[in-house]
Coordinates of C-alpha atoms in Angstrom, one line a residue:
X44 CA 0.0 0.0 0.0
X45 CA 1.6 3.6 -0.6
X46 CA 1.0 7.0 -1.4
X47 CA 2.3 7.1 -4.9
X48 CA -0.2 8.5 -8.0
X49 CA -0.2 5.7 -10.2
X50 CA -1.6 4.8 -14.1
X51 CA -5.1 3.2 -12.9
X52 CA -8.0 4.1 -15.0
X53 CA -11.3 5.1 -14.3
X54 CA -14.3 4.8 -15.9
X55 CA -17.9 5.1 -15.9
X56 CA -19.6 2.8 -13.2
X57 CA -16.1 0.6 -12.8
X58 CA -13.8 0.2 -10.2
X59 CA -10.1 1.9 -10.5
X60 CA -7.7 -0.8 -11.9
X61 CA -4.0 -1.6 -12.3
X62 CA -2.8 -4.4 -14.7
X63 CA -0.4 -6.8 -14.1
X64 CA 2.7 -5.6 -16.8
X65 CA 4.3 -9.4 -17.6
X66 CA 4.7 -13.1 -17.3
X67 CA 1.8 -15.2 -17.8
X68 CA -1.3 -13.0 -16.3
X69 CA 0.0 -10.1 -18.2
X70 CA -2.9 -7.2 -18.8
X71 CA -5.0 -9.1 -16.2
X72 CA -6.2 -5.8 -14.5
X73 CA -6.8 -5.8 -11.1
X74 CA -9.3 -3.6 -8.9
X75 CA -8.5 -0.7 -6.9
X76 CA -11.0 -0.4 -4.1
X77 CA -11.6 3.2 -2.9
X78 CA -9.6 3.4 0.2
X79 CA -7.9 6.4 1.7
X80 CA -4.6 6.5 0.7
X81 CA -4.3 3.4 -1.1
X82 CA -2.2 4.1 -4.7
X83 CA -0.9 1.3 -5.9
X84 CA 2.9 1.3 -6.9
X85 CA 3.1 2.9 -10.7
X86 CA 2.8 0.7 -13.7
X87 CA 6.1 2.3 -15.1
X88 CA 7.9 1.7 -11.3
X89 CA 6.5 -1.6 -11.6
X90 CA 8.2 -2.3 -15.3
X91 CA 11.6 -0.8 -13.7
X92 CA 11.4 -2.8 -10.7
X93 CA 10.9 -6.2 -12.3
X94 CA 13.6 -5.7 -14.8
X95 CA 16.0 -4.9 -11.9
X96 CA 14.6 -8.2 -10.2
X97 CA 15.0 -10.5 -13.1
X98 CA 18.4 -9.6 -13.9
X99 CA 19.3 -10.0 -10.2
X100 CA 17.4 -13.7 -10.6
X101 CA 19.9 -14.0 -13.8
X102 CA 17.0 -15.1 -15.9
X103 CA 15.4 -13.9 -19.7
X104 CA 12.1 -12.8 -19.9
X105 CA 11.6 -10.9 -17.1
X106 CA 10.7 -14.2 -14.9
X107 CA 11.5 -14.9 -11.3
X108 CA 11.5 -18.3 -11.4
X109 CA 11.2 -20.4 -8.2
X110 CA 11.7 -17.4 -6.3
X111 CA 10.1 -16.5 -2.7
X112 CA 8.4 -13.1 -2.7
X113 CA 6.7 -11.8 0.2
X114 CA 4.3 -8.1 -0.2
X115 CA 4.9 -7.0 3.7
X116 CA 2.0 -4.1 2.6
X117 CA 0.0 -5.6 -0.1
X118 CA -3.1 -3.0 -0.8
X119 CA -3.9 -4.3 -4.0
X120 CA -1.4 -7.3 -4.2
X121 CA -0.1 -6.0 -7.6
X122 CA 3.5 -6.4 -6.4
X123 CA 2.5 -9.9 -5.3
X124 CA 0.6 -11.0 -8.3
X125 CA 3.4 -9.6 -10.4
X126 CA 5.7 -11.8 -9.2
X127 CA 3.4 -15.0 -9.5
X128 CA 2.7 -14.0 -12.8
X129 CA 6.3 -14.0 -13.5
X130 CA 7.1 -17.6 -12.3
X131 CA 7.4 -16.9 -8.6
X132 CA 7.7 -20.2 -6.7
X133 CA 5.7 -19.1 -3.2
X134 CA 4.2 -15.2 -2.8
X135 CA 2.6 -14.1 0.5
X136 CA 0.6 -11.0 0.6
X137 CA -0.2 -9.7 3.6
X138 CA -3.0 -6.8 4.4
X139 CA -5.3 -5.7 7.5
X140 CA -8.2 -3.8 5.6
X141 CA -10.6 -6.6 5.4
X142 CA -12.4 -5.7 2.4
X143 CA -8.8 -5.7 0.3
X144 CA -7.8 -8.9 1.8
X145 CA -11.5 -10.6 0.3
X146 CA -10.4 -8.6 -2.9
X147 CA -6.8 -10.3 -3.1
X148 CA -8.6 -13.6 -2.4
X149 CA -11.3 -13.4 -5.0
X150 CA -8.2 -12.3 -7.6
X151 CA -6.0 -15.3 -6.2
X152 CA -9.3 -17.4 -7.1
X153 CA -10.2 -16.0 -10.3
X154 CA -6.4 -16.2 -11.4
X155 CA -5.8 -20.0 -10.0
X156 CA -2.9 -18.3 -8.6
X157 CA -1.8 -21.8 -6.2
X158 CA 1.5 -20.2 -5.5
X159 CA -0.2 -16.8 -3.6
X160 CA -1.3 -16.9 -0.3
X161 CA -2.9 -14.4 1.0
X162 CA -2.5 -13.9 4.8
X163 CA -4.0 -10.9 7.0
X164 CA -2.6 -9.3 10.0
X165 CA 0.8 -7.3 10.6
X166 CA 2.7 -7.7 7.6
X167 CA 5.8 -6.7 9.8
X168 CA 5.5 -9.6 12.0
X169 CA 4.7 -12.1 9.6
X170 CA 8.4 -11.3 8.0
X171 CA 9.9 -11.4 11.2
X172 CA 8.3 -14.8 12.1
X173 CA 10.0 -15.6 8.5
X174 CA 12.1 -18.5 8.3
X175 CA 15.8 -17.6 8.6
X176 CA 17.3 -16.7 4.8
X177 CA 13.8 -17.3 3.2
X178 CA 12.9 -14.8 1.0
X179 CA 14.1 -13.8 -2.5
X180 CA 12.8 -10.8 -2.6
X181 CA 10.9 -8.1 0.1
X182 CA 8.7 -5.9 -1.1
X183 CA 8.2 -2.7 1.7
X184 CA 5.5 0.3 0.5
X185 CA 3.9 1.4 3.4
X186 CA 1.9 4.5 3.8
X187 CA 4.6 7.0 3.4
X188 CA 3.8 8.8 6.3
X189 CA 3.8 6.0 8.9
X190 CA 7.7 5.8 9.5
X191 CA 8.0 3.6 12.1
X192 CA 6.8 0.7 9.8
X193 CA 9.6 1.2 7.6
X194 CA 11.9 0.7 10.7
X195 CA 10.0 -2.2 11.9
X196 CA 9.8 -3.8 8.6
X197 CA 13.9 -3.2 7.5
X198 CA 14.6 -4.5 10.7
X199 CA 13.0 -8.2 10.5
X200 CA 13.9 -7.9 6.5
X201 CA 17.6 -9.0 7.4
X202 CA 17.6 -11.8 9.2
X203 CA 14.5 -13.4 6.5
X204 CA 16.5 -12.1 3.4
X205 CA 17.8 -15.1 1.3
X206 CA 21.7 -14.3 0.9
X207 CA 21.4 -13.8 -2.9
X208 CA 18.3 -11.7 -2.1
X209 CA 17.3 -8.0 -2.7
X210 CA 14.5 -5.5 -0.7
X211 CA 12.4 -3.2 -2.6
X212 CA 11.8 -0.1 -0.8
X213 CA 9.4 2.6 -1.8
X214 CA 8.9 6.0 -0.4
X215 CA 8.3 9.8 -0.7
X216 CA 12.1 10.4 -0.2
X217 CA 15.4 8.9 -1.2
X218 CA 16.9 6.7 1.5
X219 CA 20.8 6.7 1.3
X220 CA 22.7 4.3 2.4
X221 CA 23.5 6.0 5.8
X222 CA 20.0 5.7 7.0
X223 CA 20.0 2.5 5.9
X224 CA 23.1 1.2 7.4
X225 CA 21.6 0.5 10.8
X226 CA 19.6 -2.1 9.0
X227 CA 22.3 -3.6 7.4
X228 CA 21.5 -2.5 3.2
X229 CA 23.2 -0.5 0.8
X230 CA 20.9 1.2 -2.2
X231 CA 21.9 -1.1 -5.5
X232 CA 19.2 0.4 -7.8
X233 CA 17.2 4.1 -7.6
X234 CA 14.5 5.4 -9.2
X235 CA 12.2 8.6 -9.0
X236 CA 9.1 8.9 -10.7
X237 CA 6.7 11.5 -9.6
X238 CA 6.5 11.7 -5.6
X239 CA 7.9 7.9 -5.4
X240 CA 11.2 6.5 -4.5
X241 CA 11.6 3.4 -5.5
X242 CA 14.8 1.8 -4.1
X243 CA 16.6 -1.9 -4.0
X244 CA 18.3 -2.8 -1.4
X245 CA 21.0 -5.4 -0.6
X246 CA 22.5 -6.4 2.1
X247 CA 25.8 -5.3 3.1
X248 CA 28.2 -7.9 3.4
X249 CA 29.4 -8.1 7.2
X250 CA 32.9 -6.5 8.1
X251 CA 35.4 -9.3 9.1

């Protein structure tokens, strides 16, 4: 979930949507329910972002295949379904708004998306009951204005990171890699579009 302006359309009597940009649900469009302050991540942050993430999986295509991709602040679940869409082994979305968690579910259904699940409750504390080196890749958008779940959320992301894994950050600012270095990541790719920062992160190799 963030604050960022994004490429939905609206039209007469329908709900917002986003669409899914690749793999093998790509131009599935997805709804945007009206919430306050829910703006789903850009479809041209999106198309940067999984480029970044498929050559970091050091496969053609765009695909992620048999990675593990947890959404810590789903909203939508376009980061999420994006990744299963792009050959993502396991994906967990995780949301508290009721009503957008029923929305992910009925998408998950209508896609046959087995490798999604979609699980509600603190996305924070699901990744830090993660298992040790799990995930491929950790996707943080929170509000932008709620900054201790950035904290929270960059501080469980290290221990469930996969060693070979990356963090994709997005916010209304640029995070350098001073402010990040409590957390243990260094900025590897940047991007500005608009109001959004969208960052990824890797972990920084531990002094000896």
């Amino acid at each position: 979930m963030t604050r960022s302006k994004s490429s939905t359309k609206v039209g007469a009597g329908r709900p917002r949507e986003v669409r899914i940009i690749g793999g093998a649900w790509r131009r599935t469009r997805l709804p945007v329910a009206d919430r306050p302050g829910l703006r789903p991540t850009p479809d041209r942050v999106r198309e940067t972002l999984f480029n970044w993430l498929a050559s970091v999986a050091g496969a053609s295509g765009g695909e992620l295949p048999g990675w593990r991709c947890i959404d810590v602040f789903a909203g939508t679940g376009a980061l999420g379904f994006e990744a299963a869409s792009r050959g993502a082994a396991e994906v967990l979305v995780c949301e508290q708004d009721p009503a957008l968690l029923q929305q992910m579910k009925a998408t998950r259904d209508k896609l046959q998306a087995q490798a999604v699940q979609v699980q509600r409750g603190d996305g924070a504390a699901w990744l830090a009951r993660s298992g040790a080196h799990h995930w491929h890749v950790i996707f943080l958008d929170p509000p932008f204005e709620q900054a201790a779940l950035y904290e929270r959320a960059l501080k469980a992301a290290g221990p469930a990171l996969n060693a070979q894994g990356v963090v994709y950050l997005e916010a209304d600012q640029a995070w350098t890699d001073e402010r990040l270095a409590p957390f243990g990541f260094a900025v590897f790719r940047h991007l500005k579009a608009g109001a959004v920062h969208a960052h990824l992160l890797k972990p920084v190799p531990a002094a000896p």
